[in-house]
Short mmCIF file of C-alpha atoms in Angstrom, two decimals:
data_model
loop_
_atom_site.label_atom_id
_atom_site.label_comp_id
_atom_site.label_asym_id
_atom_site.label_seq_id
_atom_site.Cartn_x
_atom_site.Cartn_y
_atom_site.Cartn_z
CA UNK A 23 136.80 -10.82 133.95
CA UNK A 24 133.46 -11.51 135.25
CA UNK A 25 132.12 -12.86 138.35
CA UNK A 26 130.70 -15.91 136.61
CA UNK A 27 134.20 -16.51 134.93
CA UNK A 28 136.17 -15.89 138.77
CA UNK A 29 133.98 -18.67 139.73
CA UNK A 30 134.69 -21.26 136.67
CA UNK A 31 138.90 -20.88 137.61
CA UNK A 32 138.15 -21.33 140.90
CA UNK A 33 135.74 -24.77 140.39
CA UNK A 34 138.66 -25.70 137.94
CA UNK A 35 141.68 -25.37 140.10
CA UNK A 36 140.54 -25.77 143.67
CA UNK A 37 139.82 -28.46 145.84
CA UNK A 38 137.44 -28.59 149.05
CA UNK A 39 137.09 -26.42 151.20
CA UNK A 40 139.42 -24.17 149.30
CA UNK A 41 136.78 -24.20 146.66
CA UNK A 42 133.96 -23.09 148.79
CA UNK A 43 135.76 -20.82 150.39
CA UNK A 44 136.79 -18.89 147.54
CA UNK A 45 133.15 -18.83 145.89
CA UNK A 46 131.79 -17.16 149.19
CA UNK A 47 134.98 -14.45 149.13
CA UNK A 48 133.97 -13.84 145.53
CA UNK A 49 130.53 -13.49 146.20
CA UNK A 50 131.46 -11.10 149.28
CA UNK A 51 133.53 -8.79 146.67
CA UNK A 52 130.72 -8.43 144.11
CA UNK A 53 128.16 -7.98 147.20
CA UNK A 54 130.61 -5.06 148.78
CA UNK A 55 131.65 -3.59 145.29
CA UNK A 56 128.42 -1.44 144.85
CA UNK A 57 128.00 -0.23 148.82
CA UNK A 58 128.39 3.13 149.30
CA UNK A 59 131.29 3.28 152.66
CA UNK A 60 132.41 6.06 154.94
CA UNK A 61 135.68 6.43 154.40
CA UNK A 62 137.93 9.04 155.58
CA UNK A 63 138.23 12.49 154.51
CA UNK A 64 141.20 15.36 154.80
CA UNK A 65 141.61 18.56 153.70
CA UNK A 66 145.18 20.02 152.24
CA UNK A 67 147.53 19.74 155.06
CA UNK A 68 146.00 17.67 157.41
CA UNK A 69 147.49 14.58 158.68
CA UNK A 70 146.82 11.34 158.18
CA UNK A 71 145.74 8.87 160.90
CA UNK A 72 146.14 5.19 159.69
CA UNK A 73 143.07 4.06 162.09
CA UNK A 74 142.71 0.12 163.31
CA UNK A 75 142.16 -2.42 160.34
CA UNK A 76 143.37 0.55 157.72
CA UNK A 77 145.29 -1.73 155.16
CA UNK A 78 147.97 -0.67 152.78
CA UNK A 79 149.44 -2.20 149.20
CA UNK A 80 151.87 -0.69 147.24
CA UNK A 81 152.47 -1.63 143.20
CA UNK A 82 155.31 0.27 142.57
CA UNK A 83 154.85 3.14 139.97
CA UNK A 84 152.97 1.73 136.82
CA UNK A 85 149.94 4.36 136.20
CA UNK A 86 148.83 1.04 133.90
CA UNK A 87 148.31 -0.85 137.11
CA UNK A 88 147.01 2.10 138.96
CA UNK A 89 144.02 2.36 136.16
CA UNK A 90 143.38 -1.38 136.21
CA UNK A 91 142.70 -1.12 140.28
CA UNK A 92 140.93 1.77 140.28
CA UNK A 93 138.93 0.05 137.84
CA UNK A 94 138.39 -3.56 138.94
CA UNK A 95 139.13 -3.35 142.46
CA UNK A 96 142.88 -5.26 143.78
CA UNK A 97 141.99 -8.29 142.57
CA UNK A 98 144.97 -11.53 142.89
CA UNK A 99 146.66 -11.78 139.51
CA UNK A 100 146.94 -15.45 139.95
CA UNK A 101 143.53 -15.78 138.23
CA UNK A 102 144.46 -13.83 135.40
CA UNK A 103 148.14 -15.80 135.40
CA UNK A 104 147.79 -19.11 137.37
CA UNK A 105 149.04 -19.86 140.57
CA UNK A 106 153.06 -19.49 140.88
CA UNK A 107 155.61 -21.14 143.15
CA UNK A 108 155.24 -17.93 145.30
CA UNK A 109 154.46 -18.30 149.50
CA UNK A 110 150.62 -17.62 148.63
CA UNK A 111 148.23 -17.44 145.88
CA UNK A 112 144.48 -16.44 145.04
CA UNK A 113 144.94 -13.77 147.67
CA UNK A 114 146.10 -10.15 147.60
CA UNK A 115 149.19 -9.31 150.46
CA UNK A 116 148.15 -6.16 152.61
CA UNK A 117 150.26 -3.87 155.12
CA UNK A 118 147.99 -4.40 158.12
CA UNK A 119 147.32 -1.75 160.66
CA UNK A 120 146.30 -3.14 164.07
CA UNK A 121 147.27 -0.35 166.46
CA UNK A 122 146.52 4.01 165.52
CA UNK A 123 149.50 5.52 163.90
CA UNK A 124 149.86 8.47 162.43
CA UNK A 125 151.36 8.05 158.60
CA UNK A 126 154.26 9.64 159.23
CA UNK A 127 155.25 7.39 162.27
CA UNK A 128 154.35 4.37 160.10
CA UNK A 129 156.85 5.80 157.29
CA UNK A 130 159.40 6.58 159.65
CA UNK A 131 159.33 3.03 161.27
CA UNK A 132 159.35 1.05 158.35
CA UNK A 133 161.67 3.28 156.63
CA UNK A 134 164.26 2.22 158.89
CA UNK A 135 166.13 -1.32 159.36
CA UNK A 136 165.23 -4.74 160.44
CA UNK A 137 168.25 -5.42 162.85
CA UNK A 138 168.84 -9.32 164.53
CA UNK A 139 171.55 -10.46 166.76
CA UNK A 140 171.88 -13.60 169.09
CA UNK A 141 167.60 -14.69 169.78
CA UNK A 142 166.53 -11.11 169.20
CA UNK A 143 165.46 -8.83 166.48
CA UNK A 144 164.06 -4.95 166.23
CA UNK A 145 163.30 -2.47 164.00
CA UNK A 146 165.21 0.66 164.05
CA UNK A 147 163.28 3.89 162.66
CA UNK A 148 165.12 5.63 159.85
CA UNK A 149 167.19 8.46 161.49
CA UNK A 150 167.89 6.61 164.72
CA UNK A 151 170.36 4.22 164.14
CA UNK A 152 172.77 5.65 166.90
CA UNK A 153 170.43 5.77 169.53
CA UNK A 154 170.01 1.96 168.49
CA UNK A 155 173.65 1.25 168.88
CA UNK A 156 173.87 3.03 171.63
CA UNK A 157 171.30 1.24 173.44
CA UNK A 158 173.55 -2.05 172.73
CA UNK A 159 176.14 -0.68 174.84
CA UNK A 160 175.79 -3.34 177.46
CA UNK A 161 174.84 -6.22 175.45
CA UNK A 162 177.14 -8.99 174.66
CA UNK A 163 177.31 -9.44 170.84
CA UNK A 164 179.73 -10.49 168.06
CA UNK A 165 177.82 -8.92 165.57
CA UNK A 166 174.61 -6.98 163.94
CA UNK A 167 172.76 -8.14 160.83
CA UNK A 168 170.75 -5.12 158.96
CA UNK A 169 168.27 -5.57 156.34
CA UNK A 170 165.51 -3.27 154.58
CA UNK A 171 161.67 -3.95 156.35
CA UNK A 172 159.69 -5.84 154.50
CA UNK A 173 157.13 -2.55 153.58
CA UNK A 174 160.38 -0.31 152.28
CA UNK A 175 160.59 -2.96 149.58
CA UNK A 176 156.46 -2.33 148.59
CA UNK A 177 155.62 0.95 149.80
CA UNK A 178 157.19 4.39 149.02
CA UNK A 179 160.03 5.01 151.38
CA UNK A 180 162.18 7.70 153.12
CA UNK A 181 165.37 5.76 152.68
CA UNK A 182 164.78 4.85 149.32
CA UNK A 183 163.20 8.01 148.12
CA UNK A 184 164.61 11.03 149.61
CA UNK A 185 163.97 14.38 148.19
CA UNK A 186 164.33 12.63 144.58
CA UNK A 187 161.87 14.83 141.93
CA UNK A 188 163.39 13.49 138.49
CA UNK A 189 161.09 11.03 136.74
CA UNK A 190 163.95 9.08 135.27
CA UNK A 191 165.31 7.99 138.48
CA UNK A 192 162.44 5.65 138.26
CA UNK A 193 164.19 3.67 135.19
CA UNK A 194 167.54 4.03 137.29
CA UNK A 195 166.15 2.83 140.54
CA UNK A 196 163.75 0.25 140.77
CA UNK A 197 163.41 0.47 144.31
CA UNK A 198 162.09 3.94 144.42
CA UNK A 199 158.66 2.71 144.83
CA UNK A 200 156.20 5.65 144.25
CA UNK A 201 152.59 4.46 144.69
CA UNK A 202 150.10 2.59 147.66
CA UNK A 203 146.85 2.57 148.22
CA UNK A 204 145.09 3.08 151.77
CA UNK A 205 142.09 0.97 152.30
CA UNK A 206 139.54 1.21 154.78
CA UNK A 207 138.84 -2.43 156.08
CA UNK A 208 137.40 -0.43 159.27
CA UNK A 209 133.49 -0.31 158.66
CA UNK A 210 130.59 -3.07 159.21
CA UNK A 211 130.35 -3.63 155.45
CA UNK A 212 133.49 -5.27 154.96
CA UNK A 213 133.56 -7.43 157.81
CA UNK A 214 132.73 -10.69 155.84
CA UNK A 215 135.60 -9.70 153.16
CA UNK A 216 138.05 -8.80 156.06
CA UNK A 217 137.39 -11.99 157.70
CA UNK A 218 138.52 -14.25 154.61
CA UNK A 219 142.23 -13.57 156.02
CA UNK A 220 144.81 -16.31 155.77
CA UNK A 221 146.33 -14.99 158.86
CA UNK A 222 143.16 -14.83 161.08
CA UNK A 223 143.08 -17.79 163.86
CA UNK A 224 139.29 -17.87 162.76
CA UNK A 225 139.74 -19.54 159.24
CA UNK A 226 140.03 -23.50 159.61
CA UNK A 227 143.71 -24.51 158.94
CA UNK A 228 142.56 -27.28 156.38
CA UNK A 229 141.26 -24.43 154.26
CA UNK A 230 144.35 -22.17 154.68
CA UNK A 231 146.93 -24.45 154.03
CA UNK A 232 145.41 -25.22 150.76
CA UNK A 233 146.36 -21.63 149.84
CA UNK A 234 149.92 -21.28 151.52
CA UNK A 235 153.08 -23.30 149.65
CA UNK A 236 155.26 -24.44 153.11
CA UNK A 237 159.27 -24.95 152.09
CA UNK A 238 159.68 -27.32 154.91
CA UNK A 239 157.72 -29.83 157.14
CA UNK A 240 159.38 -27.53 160.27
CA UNK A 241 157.65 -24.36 158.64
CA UNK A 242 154.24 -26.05 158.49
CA UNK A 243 154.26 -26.84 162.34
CA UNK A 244 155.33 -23.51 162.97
CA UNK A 245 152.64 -22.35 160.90
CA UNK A 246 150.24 -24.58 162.88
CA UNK A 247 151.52 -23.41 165.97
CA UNK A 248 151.53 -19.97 165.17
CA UNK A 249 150.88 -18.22 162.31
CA UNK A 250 151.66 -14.77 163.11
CA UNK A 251 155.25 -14.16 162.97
CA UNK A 252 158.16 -12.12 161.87
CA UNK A 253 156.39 -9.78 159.16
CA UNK A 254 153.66 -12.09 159.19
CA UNK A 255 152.00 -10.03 162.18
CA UNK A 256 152.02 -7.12 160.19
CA UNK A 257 150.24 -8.68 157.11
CA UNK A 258 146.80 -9.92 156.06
CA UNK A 259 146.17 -12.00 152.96
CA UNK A 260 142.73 -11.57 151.86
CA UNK A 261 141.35 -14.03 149.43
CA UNK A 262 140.67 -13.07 146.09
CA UNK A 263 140.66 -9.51 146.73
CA UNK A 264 139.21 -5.96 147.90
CA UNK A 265 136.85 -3.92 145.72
CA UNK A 266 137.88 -0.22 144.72
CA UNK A 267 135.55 1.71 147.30
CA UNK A 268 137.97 0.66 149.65
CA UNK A 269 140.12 2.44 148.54
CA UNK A 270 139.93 5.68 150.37
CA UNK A 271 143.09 7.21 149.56
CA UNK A 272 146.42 7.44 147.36
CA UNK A 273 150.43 7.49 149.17
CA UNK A 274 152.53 8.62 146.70
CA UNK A 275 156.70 8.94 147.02
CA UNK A 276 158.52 12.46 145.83
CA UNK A 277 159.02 11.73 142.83
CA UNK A 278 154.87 11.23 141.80
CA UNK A 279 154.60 14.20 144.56
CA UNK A 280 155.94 16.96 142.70
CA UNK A 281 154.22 15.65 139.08
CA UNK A 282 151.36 17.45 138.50
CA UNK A 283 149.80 15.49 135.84
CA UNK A 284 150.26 12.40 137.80
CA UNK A 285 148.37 14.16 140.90
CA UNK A 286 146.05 15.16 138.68
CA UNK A 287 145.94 11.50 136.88
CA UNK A 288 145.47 9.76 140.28
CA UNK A 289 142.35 12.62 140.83
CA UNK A 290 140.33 11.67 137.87
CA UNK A 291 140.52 7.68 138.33
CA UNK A 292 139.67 7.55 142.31
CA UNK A 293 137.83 11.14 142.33
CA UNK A 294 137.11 10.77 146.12
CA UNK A 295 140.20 9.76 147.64
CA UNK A 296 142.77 11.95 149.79
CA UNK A 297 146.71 12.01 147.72
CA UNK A 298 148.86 12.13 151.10
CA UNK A 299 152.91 12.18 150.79
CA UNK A 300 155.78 10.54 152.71
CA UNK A 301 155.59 13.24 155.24
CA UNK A 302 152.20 12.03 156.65
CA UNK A 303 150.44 15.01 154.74
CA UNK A 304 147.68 15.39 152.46
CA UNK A 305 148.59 17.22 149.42
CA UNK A 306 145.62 16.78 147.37
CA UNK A 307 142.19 16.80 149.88
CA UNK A 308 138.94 15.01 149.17
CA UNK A 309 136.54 17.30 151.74
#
C-alpha cells in the first residue's frame, strides 16, 4: 500500500482524535523510513547487548513474512485485514527493553515460567526451577500455578527449541518459533515514532482507548489507573508501525541456526543487520 491509501483507511474507519493521531504516526513512518540510523554492529562471536528502548517482535518462521517486513517495514495487518476482536488494533505489539540486558539473560528469563500463588507472581528463569522452590520453603501455600511467559509464545525459545536442527519439526511443532527482529528505538530519529505508544502515560487516554477493546468496565478503570501491568510493562504498542531501518538485527532459534540458505536468505533481504542465536551470540556479523 501507499501512504496516501494508509491515510484513506484511516479517515474511513477512525474517529477523533484517533484519526489525527494515526495520520501524524503515518506521516512519522514515511518521514523516518528514508533516514539513514546508527544502529548497532557485531562481529562473529560477539555478544549481544539489548541496550534501553531496543524492541523485539517475533513472527514465527514464515520467510514469506520475513520478505514482506524487510520490505515494507512492520506495518499492523489490521489495515490490510480490518480491525479484529483482538485486545488492540492499528498498532504493532513489541518486546520492550527498558533496563541493559545482555540477550542471553533476556532468553534465559523469558525462557522460563510465569509462576503465581496467593497475591504474588514471579518469573522463574529456565534452568532454575529448584532454586525457585526452594526459596518457597517458608512460605505458606496450597499450591503453584505455572504457565509459559508471554515472549516464549512469540520469540524463539530455549524451552521450546532446544538443540532441535530438523526443519520438519517446524510442521510438528508450532511453537518452535524460529524468527524476531531487534529494533533500535534508541536514537533521536525515532523519538516521534517511539512516542506514539499505547502504553506511554504521555498519550491522552481519550485517544488510547479508542485503540484498546476493554472485556470489562473493571478492566477499563484499571487501565485508567494504571496501564502498565502484568506483561503489559514489558510491551509497547506502537501505532501503525516501525519502518525497516529499524531493524538492526535478526534472532533466529536452532532450527533457522544451523540452515545455511536461510542465514544466507535473511543476509540478502536486511544486508546490514547482525543474525545472533539463542545463546546471545552473533553468528552472522554486520562490521
Amino acid at each position: 500500500m501507499t501512504k496516501q491509501e494508509y491515510i484513506n483507511i484511516c479517515k474511513k474507519v477512525m474517529q477523533e482524535p484517533a484519526k489525527s493521531k494515526m495520520i501524524e504516526q503515518i506521516n512519522n513512518f514515511y518521514d523516518l523510513k528514508d533516514k539513514p540510523l546508527k544502529n548497532e554492529t557485531y562481529a562473529v562471536g560477539d555478544d549481544v547487548v539489548l541496550k534501553k528502548d531496543t524492541f523485539m517482535h517475533g513472527f514465527g518462521n514464515s520467510q514469506q513474512l520475513l520478505d514482506k517486513y524487510a520490505s515494507e517495514g512492520l506495518i499492523s495487518k489490521d489495515f490490510e485485514c480490518g480491525a479484529t476482536d483482538k485486545k488492540i488494533s492499528y498498532a504493532v505489539s513489541l518486546w520492550h527493553i527498558h533496563k541493559k540486558i545482555k540477550l542471553a539473560d533476556y532468553v534465559k528469563a523469558y525462557s522460563g515460567m510465569t509462576f503465581s500463588w496467593k497475591d504474588k507472581f514471579k518469573i522463574v528463569p529456565f534452568g532454575e526451577l529448584d532454586k525457585f522452590v526452594e526459596s518457597l520453603r517458608y512460605e505458606d501455600y496450597f499450591s503453584l500455578k505455572a504457565e509459559s511467559t508471554m515472549e516464549s509464545r512469540f520469540l524463539p525459545c530455549l524451552q521450546k527449541d532446544g538443540r532441535l536442527t530438523k526443519k520438519t519439526m517446524l510442521d510438528r511443532f508450532s511453537g518452535c518459533r524460529q524468527l524476531a527482529f531487534i529494533l533500535n528505538g534508541r536514537v533521536k530519529e525515532c523519538n516521534k515514532l517511539k512516542a506514539n505508544n499505547l502504553l506511554d502515560d504521555s498519550m491522552p487516554l481519550e485517544t488510547v482507548m479508542q485503540f484498546f477493546r476493554m472485556n470489562t468496565k473493571e478492566r477499563v478503570e484499571q487501565f485508567k489507573a494504571n496501564r502498565r501491568v502484568g506483561e503489559d510493562e514489558r510491551i509497547a504498542y506502537i501505532l501503525f508501525g516501525l519502518p525497516a531501518n529499524m531493524i538492526e538485527g535478526m534472532f533466529v532459534g536452532r532450527i533457522y541456526e544451523h540452515d545455511k540458505k536461510m542465514l544466507n536468505h535473511i543476509k540478502s533481504v536486511l544486508p546490514n543487520c547482525y543474525i545472533c542465536n539463542l545463546d546471545g551470540k552473533v553468528i552472522v556479523g554486520n562490521k
